[in-house]
Coordinates of C-alpha atoms and ligand atoms in Angstrom, one line a residue:
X1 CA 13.9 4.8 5.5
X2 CA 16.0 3.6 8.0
X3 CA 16.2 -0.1 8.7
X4 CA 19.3 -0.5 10.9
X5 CA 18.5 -0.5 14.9
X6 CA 15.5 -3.3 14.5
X7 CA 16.0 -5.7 16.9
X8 CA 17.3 -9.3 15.4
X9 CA 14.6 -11.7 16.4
X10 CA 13.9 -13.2 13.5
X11 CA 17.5 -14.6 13.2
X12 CA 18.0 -18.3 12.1
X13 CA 14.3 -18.1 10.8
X14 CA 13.5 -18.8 7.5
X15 CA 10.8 -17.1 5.9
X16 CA 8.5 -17.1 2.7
X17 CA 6.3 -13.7 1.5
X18 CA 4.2 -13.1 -1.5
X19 CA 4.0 -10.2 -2.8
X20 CA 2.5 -8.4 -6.2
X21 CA -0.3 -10.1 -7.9
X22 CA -0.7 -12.7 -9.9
X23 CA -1.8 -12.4 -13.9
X24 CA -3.9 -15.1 -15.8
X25 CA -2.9 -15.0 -19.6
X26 CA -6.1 -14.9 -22.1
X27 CA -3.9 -15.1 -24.9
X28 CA 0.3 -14.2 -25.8
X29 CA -0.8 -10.4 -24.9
X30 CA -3.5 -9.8 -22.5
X31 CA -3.7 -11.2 -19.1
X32 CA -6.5 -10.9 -16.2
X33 CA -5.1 -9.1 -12.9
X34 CA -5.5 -6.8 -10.3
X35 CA -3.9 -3.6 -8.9
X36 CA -1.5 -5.1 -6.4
X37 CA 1.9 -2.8 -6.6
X38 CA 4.0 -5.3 -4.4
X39 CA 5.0 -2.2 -2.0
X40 CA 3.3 -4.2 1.2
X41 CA 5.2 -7.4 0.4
X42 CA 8.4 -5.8 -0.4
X43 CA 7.9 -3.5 2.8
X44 CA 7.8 -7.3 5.1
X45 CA 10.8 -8.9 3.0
X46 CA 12.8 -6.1 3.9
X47 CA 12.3 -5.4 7.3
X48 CA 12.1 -9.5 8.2
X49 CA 15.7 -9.3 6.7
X50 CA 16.5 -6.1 8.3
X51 CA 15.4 -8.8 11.8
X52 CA 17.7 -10.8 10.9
X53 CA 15.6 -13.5 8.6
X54 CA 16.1 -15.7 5.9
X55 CA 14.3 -14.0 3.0
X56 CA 12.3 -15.9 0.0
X57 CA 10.0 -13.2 -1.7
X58 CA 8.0 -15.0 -4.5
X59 CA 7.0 -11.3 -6.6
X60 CA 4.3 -11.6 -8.8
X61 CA 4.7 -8.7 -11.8
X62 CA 5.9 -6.8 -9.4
X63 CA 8.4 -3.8 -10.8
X64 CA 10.3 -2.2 -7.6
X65 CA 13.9 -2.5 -7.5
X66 CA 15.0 -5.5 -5.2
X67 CA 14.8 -5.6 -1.6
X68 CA 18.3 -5.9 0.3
X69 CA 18.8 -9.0 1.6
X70 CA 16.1 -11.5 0.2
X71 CA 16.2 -14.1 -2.7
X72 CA 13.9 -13.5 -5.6
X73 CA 11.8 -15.6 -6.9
X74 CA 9.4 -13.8 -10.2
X75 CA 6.6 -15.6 -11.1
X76 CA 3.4 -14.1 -13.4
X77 CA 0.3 -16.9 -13.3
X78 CA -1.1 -18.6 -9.5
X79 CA -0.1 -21.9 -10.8
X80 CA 3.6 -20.6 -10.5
X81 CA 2.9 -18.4 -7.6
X82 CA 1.0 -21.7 -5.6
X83 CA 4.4 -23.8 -7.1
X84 CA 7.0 -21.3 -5.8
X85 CA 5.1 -20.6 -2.2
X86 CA 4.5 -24.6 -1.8
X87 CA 8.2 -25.2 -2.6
X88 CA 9.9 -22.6 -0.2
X89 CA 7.6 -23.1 2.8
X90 CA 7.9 -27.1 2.9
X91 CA 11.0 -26.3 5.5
X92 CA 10.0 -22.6 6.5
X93 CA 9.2 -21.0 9.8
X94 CA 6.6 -18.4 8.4
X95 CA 5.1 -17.9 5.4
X96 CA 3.4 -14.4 4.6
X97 CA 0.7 -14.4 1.7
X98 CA 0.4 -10.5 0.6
X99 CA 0.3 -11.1 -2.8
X100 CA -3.1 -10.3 -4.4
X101 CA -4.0 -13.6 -5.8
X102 CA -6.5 -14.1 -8.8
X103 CA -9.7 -16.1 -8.1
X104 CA -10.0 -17.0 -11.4
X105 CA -8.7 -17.7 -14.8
X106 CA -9.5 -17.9 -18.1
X107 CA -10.7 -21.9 -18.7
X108 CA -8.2 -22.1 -21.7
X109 CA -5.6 -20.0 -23.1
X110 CA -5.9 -18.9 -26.5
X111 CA -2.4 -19.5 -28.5
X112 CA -3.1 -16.9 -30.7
X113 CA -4.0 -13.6 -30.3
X114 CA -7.8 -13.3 -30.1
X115 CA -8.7 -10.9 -33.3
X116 CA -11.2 -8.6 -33.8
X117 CA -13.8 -9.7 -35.8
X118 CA -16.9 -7.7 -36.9
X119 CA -19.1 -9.7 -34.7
X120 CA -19.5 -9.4 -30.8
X121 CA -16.5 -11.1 -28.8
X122 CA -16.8 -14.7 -28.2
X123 CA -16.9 -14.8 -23.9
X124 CA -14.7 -15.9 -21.3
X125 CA -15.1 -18.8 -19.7
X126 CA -13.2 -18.3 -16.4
X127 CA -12.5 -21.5 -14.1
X128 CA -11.6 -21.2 -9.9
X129 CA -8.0 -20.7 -9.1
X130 CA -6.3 -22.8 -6.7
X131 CA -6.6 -21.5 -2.5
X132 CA -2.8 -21.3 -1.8
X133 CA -3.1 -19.6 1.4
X134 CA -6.0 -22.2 2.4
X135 CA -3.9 -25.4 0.9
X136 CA -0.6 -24.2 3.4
X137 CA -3.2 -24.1 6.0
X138 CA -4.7 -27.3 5.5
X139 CA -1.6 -29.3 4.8
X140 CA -0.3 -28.0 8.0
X141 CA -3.5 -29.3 9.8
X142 CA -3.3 -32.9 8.1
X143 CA 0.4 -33.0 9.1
X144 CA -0.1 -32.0 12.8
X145 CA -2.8 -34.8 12.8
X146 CA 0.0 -37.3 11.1
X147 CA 2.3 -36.5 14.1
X148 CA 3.2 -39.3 16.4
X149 CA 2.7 -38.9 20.0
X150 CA 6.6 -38.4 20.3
X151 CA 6.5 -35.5 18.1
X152 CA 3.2 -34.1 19.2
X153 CA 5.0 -33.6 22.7
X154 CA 7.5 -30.8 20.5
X155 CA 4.1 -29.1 20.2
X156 CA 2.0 -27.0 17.1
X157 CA 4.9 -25.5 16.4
X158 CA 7.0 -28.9 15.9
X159 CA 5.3 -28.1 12.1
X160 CA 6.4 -26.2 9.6
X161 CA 5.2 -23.3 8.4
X162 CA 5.3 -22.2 12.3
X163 CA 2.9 -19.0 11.7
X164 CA 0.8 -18.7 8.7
X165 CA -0.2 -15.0 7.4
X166 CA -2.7 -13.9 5.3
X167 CA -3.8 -10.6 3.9
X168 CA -7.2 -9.4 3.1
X169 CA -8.8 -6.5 1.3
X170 CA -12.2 -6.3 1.8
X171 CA -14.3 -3.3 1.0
X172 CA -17.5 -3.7 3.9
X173 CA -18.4 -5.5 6.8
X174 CA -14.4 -5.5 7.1
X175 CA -14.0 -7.3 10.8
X176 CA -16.4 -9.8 9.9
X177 CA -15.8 -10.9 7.0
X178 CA -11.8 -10.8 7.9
X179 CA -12.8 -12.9 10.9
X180 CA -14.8 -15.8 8.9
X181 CA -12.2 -15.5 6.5
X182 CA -9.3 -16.0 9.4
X183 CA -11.0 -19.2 9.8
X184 CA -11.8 -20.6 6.9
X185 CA -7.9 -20.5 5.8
X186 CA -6.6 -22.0 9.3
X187 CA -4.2 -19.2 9.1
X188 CA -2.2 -17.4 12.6
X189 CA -2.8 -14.4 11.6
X190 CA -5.3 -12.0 8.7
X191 CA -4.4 -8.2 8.6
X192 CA -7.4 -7.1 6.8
X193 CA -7.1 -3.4 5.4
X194 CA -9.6 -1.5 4.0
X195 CA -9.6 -0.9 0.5
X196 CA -10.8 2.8 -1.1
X197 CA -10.3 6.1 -0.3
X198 CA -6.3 6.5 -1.6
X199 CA -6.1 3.3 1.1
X200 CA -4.0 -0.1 0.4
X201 CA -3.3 -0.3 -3.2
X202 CA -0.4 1.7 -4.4
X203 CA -0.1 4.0 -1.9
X204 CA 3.1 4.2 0.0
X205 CA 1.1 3.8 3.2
X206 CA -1.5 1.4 4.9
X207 CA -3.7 1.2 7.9
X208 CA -5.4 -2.3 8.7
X209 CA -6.5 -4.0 11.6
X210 CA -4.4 -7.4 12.1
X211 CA -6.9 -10.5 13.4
X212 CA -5.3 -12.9 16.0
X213 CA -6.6 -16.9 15.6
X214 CA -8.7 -16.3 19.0
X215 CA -9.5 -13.6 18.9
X216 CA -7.4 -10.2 19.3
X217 CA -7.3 -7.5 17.0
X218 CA -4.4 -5.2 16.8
X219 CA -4.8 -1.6 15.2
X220 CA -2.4 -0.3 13.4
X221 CA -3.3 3.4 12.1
X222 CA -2.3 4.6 8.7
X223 CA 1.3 4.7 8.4
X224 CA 4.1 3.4 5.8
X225 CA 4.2 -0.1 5.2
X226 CA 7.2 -0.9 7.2
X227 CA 5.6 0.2 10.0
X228 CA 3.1 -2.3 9.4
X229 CA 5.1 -5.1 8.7
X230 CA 6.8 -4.1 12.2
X231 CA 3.7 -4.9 13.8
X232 CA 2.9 -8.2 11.9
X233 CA 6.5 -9.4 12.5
X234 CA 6.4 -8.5 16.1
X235 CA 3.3 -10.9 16.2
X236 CA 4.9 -13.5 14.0
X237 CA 7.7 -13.2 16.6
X238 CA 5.8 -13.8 19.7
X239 CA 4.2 -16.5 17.9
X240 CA 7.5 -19.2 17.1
X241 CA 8.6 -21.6 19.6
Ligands
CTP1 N1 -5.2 -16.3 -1.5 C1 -4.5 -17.4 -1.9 N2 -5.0 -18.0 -3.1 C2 -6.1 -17.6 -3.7 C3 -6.7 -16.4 -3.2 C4 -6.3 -15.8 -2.1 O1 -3.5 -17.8 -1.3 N3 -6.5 -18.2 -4.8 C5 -4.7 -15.6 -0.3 C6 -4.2 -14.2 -0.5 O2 -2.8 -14.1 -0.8 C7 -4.5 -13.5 0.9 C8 -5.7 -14.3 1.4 O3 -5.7 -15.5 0.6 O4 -3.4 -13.7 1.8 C9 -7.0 -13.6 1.3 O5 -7.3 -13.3 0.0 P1 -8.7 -12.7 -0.4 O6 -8.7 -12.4 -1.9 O7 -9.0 -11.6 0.5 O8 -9.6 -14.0 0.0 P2 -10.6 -14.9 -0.9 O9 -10.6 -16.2 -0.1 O10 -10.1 -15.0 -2.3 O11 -12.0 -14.2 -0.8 P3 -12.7 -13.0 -1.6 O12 -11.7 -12.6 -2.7 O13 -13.9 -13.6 -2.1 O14 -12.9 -11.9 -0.6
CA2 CA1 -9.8 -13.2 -3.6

Protein backbone atom coordinates (compact mmCIF):
# COMPACT_ATOMS: atom_id res chain seq x y z
CA UNK A 1 0.00 0.00 0.00
CA UNK A 2 0.83 3.29 -0.64
CA UNK A 3 1.80 5.60 2.20
CA UNK A 4 3.35 8.58 0.41
CA UNK A 5 0.73 11.65 -0.23
CA UNK A 6 -0.64 11.62 3.66
CA UNK A 7 -0.61 14.82 4.80
CA UNK A 8 2.40 15.63 7.62
CA UNK A 9 0.39 16.68 10.68
CA UNK A 10 1.76 14.72 13.00
CA UNK A 11 5.35 16.21 12.52
CA UNK A 12 7.43 17.14 15.63
CA UNK A 13 4.98 14.73 17.62
CA UNK A 14 6.21 12.05 19.42
CA UNK A 15 4.17 9.08 19.71
CA UNK A 16 3.90 5.63 21.60
CA UNK A 17 1.68 2.43 20.17
CA UNK A 18 1.22 -1.06 21.46
CA UNK A 19 0.79 -3.54 19.44
CA UNK A 20 0.70 -7.62 19.57
CA UNK A 21 -0.28 -9.21 22.75
CA UNK A 22 1.26 -9.80 25.66
CA UNK A 23 2.26 -13.70 27.00
CA UNK A 24 2.36 -14.77 30.71
CA UNK A 25 4.99 -17.63 31.12
CA UNK A 26 3.57 -20.84 33.23
CA UNK A 27 6.75 -22.27 33.09
CA UNK A 28 10.32 -22.04 30.53
CA UNK A 29 7.80 -23.34 27.63
CA UNK A 30 4.28 -22.51 27.81
CA UNK A 31 2.83 -19.18 28.20
CA UNK A 32 -0.95 -17.85 28.56
CA UNK A 33 -1.98 -15.36 25.52
CA UNK A 34 -4.28 -14.40 23.11
CA UNK A 35 -4.72 -14.11 19.27
CA UNK A 36 -3.53 -10.60 18.76
CA UNK A 37 -1.42 -10.65 15.21
CA UNK A 38 0.06 -7.04 15.78
CA UNK A 39 -1.36 -6.14 12.09
CA UNK A 40 -3.66 -3.02 13.75
CA UNK A 41 -0.67 -1.70 15.70
CA UNK A 42 1.78 -1.98 13.00
CA UNK A 43 -0.92 -0.52 10.49
CA UNK A 44 -0.96 2.98 13.15
CA UNK A 45 3.03 2.94 13.60
CA UNK A 46 3.35 3.11 10.00
CA UNK A 47 1.07 5.47 8.85
CA UNK A 48 1.72 8.03 12.06
CA UNK A 49 5.38 7.85 10.63
CA UNK A 50 4.12 8.05 7.14
CA UNK A 51 2.41 11.80 8.99
CA UNK A 52 5.35 12.64 9.79
CA UNK A 53 5.62 11.23 13.67
CA UNK A 54 8.13 10.20 15.98
CA UNK A 55 7.45 6.43 16.15
CA UNK A 56 7.98 4.16 19.48
CA UNK A 57 6.07 0.71 18.82
CA UNK A 58 6.40 -1.49 22.00
CA UNK A 59 5.47 -5.20 19.96
CA UNK A 60 4.41 -7.75 22.05
CA UNK A 61 5.27 -11.41 20.22
CA UNK A 62 4.51 -9.85 17.36
CA UNK A 63 6.26 -11.53 14.06
CA UNK A 64 5.71 -9.02 10.95
CA UNK A 65 8.69 -7.55 9.43
CA UNK A 66 9.42 -3.95 10.80
CA UNK A 67 7.50 -0.97 10.06
CA UNK A 68 9.48 1.85 8.19
CA UNK A 69 10.25 4.46 10.15
CA UNK A 70 9.56 3.56 13.96
CA UNK A 71 11.86 2.33 16.85
CA UNK A 72 11.23 -1.09 18.13
CA UNK A 73 10.82 -1.92 21.30
CA UNK A 74 9.95 -6.23 21.77
CA UNK A 75 8.71 -7.13 24.86
CA UNK A 76 6.73 -10.73 25.76
CA UNK A 77 5.11 -10.40 29.55
CA UNK A 78 2.61 -7.07 30.66
CA UNK A 79 5.11 -6.31 33.32
CA UNK A 80 7.57 -5.43 30.38
CA UNK A 81 4.86 -4.18 28.02
CA UNK A 82 3.34 -1.70 31.23
CA UNK A 83 7.57 -0.84 31.77
CA UNK A 84 8.19 -0.04 28.04
CA UNK A 85 4.72 2.02 27.46
CA UNK A 86 5.32 3.95 30.99
CA UNK A 87 8.88 4.78 29.96
CA UNK A 88 8.28 6.17 26.30
CA UNK A 89 5.05 8.08 27.02
CA UNK A 90 6.50 10.02 30.25
CA UNK A 91 7.55 12.88 27.37
CA UNK A 92 5.00 11.79 24.58
CA UNK A 93 2.26 13.51 22.70
CA UNK A 94 0.05 10.33 22.16
CA UNK A 95 0.11 7.10 23.22
CA UNK A 96 -2.05 4.36 21.38
CA UNK A 97 -2.71 1.02 23.42
CA UNK A 98 -3.70 -1.73 20.53
CA UNK A 99 -1.94 -4.32 22.03
CA UNK A 100 -4.16 -7.09 23.41
CA UNK A 101 -3.18 -7.15 26.96
CA UNK A 102 -3.55 -10.18 29.34
CA UNK A 103 -5.85 -9.83 32.36
CA UNK A 104 -4.16 -12.27 34.18
CA UNK A 105 -1.20 -14.37 34.94
CA UNK A 106 -0.18 -17.28 36.38
CA UNK A 107 0.39 -16.39 40.48
CA UNK A 108 3.96 -17.96 40.19
CA UNK A 109 6.16 -19.18 37.56
CA UNK A 110 7.18 -22.57 37.57
CA UNK A 111 11.17 -22.86 36.92
CA UNK A 112 10.83 -26.10 35.67
CA UNK A 113 8.89 -27.53 33.27
CA UNK A 114 5.66 -28.70 34.78
CA UNK A 115 5.65 -32.75 34.02
CA UNK A 116 3.19 -34.97 33.44
CA UNK A 117 2.45 -37.02 36.14
CA UNK A 118 -0.15 -39.89 36.27
CA UNK A 119 -2.44 -37.83 38.41
CA UNK A 120 -4.78 -34.94 37.38
CA UNK A 121 -2.79 -31.49 36.81
CA UNK A 122 -2.16 -29.46 39.79
CA UNK A 123 -4.34 -25.90 38.87
CA UNK A 124 -3.46 -22.52 38.02
CA UNK A 125 -3.67 -19.97 40.25
CA UNK A 126 -3.86 -16.90 38.07
CA UNK A 127 -3.49 -13.31 39.82
CA UNK A 128 -4.85 -9.65 38.00
CA UNK A 129 -2.52 -8.04 35.70
CA UNK A 130 -1.65 -4.49 36.03
CA UNK A 131 -4.34 -1.72 33.94
CA UNK A 132 -1.65 0.05 31.80
CA UNK A 133 -4.04 1.87 29.64
CA UNK A 134 -6.04 2.90 32.96
CA UNK A 135 -2.63 3.78 35.01
CA UNK A 136 -1.53 6.42 31.74
CA UNK A 137 -4.93 7.70 32.30
CA UNK A 138 -4.91 8.20 35.86
CA UNK A 139 -1.39 9.56 36.17
CA UNK A 140 -2.32 12.05 33.68
CA UNK A 141 -5.43 12.99 35.86
CA UNK A 142 -3.28 13.33 39.15
CA UNK A 143 -0.68 15.38 37.25
CA UNK A 144 -3.28 17.86 35.68
CA UNK A 145 -4.53 18.18 39.28
CA UNK A 146 -0.70 18.88 40.53
CA UNK A 147 -0.45 21.74 37.97
CA UNK A 148 -0.07 25.21 39.24
CA UNK A 149 -2.32 27.82 38.21
CA UNK A 150 0.48 29.11 35.83
CA UNK A 151 0.58 26.02 34.00
CA UNK A 152 -3.11 25.19 34.19
CA UNK A 153 -3.52 28.52 31.97
CA UNK A 154 -1.33 26.25 28.99
CA UNK A 155 -4.43 24.14 29.36
CA UNK A 156 -5.24 19.94 29.36
CA UNK A 157 -3.04 19.66 26.89
CA UNK A 158 0.02 21.35 28.79
CA UNK A 159 0.27 17.31 30.00
CA UNK A 160 1.79 14.73 28.48
CA UNK A 161 0.39 12.09 26.96
CA UNK A 162 -1.74 14.86 24.96
CA UNK A 163 -4.40 12.16 23.63
CA UNK A 164 -4.77 8.84 25.16
CA UNK A 165 -6.11 5.74 22.86
CA UNK A 166 -7.44 2.72 23.66
CA UNK A 167 -8.71 -0.37 21.88
CA UNK A 168 -11.43 -2.62 22.62
CA UNK A 169 -12.78 -5.99 21.54
CA UNK A 170 -15.85 -6.75 22.81
CA UNK A 171 -18.14 -9.43 21.53
CA UNK A 172 -22.03 -7.88 22.71
CA UNK A 173 -23.60 -4.95 23.92
CA UNK A 174 -20.46 -3.46 21.85
CA UNK A 175 -21.38 0.60 22.27
CA UNK A 176 -22.11 0.21 25.68
CA UNK A 177 -19.85 -1.58 27.15
CA UNK A 178 -17.10 0.49 24.88
CA UNK A 179 -18.65 3.55 26.31
CA UNK A 180 -18.45 2.52 30.27
CA UNK A 181 -15.24 1.26 29.32
CA UNK A 182 -14.12 4.84 27.65
CA UNK A 183 -14.74 6.09 30.98
CA UNK A 184 -13.48 3.96 33.33
CA UNK A 185 -9.85 4.34 31.63
CA UNK A 186 -10.01 8.38 31.31
CA UNK A 187 -8.88 7.73 27.87
CA UNK A 188 -9.45 10.47 24.54
CA UNK A 189 -10.49 8.16 22.58
CA UNK A 190 -11.84 3.84 22.44
CA UNK A 191 -12.24 2.32 18.95
CA UNK A 192 -14.18 -0.64 19.93
CA UNK A 193 -14.41 -3.38 17.05
CA UNK A 194 -16.38 -6.21 16.97
CA UNK A 195 -14.83 -9.41 17.41
CA UNK A 196 -16.17 -12.79 15.37
CA UNK A 197 -17.20 -13.41 12.06
CA UNK A 198 -13.48 -13.35 10.23
CA UNK A 199 -13.63 -9.59 12.09
CA UNK A 200 -10.47 -7.92 14.08
CA UNK A 201 -8.07 -10.67 14.84
CA UNK A 202 -5.80 -11.65 12.05
CA UNK A 203 -7.50 -10.38 9.36
CA UNK A 204 -5.89 -7.91 7.09
CA UNK A 205 -8.99 -5.67 7.62
CA UNK A 206 -11.13 -4.08 10.41
CA UNK A 207 -14.32 -2.23 10.86
CA UNK A 208 -15.01 -0.59 14.46
CA UNK A 209 -16.76 2.25 15.62
CA UNK A 210 -14.20 4.89 17.31
CA UNK A 211 -15.89 6.48 20.81
CA UNK A 212 -15.13 10.33 21.42
CA UNK A 213 -14.64 11.30 25.49
CA UNK A 214 -18.29 13.16 25.13
CA UNK A 215 -19.74 11.61 23.32
CA UNK A 216 -19.30 11.13 19.26
CA UNK A 217 -19.00 8.05 17.59
CA UNK A 218 -17.24 7.75 14.29
CA UNK A 219 -17.92 4.75 11.89
CA UNK A 220 -15.55 3.43 10.12
CA UNK A 221 -16.76 0.47 7.73
CA UNK A 222 -14.64 -2.62 7.17
CA UNK A 223 -11.65 -1.75 5.47
CA UNK A 224 -7.66 -2.40 5.77
CA UNK A 225 -6.16 -1.26 8.89
CA UNK A 226 -4.48 1.73 7.50
CA UNK A 227 -7.49 3.03 6.68
CA UNK A 228 -8.48 2.85 10.15
CA UNK A 229 -5.60 4.19 11.74
CA UNK A 230 -6.26 7.21 9.10
CA UNK A 231 -9.34 7.86 10.87
CA UNK A 232 -7.91 7.50 14.54
CA UNK A 233 -4.95 9.66 13.68
CA UNK A 234 -7.12 12.25 12.00
CA UNK A 235 -8.93 12.43 15.53
CA UNK A 236 -5.69 12.29 17.46
CA UNK A 237 -4.80 15.23 15.23
CA UNK A 238 -7.68 17.46 15.76
CA UNK A 239 -7.21 16.66 19.33
CA UNK A 240 -3.29 18.27 20.18
CA UNK A 241 -2.88 21.72 21.07
N1 LIG B 1 -5.35 -2.72 28.62
C1 LIG B 1 -4.26 -2.38 29.37
N2 LIG B 1 -3.87 -3.17 30.42
C2 LIG B 1 -4.58 -4.27 30.74
C3 LIG B 1 -5.72 -4.63 29.99
C4 LIG B 1 -6.08 -3.83 28.92
O1 LIG B 1 -3.62 -1.36 29.08
N3 LIG B 1 -4.18 -5.01 31.77
C5 LIG B 1 -5.76 -1.85 27.50
C6 LIG B 1 -5.74 -2.50 26.14
O2 LIG B 1 -4.50 -2.31 25.50
C7 LIG B 1 -6.86 -1.75 25.41
C8 LIG B 1 -7.82 -1.37 26.52
O3 LIG B 1 -7.09 -1.46 27.73
O4 LIG B 1 -6.38 -0.57 24.81
C9 LIG B 1 -9.06 -2.19 26.63
O5 LIG B 1 -8.74 -3.53 26.78
P1 LIG B 1 -9.88 -4.57 27.09
O6 LIG B 1 -9.28 -5.92 27.24
O7 LIG B 1 -10.97 -4.38 26.08
O8 LIG B 1 -10.42 -4.00 28.49
P2 LIG B 1 -10.47 -4.60 29.95
O9 LIG B 1 -10.48 -3.44 30.87
O10 LIG B 1 -9.37 -5.58 30.14
O11 LIG B 1 -11.89 -5.28 30.04
P3 LIG B 1 -12.41 -6.74 29.56
O12 LIG B 1 -11.27 -7.51 28.99
O13 LIG B 1 -12.99 -7.33 30.79
O14 LIG B 1 -13.48 -6.43 28.53
CA1 LIG C 1 -9.01 -7.41 28.84
Amino acid sequence: RVLAGRPRDLAGRKVVVSAGGTREAIDPVRFIGNRSSGLQGYALARTAAARGAEVTLVAANVTLPDPAGAAIVRVESTAELREAVLSASADADVVVMAAAVADFRPESRHDAKIKKTDGEPEAIRLVKNPDILAELGERRRAARTALTDGDREAGPGAVPPRVIVGFAAETHDVLANGQAKLARKGCDLLVVNQVGEGLAFGTAGNAATVLVAGGEAVEVPFGPKEDLADVVWDLVAARLP
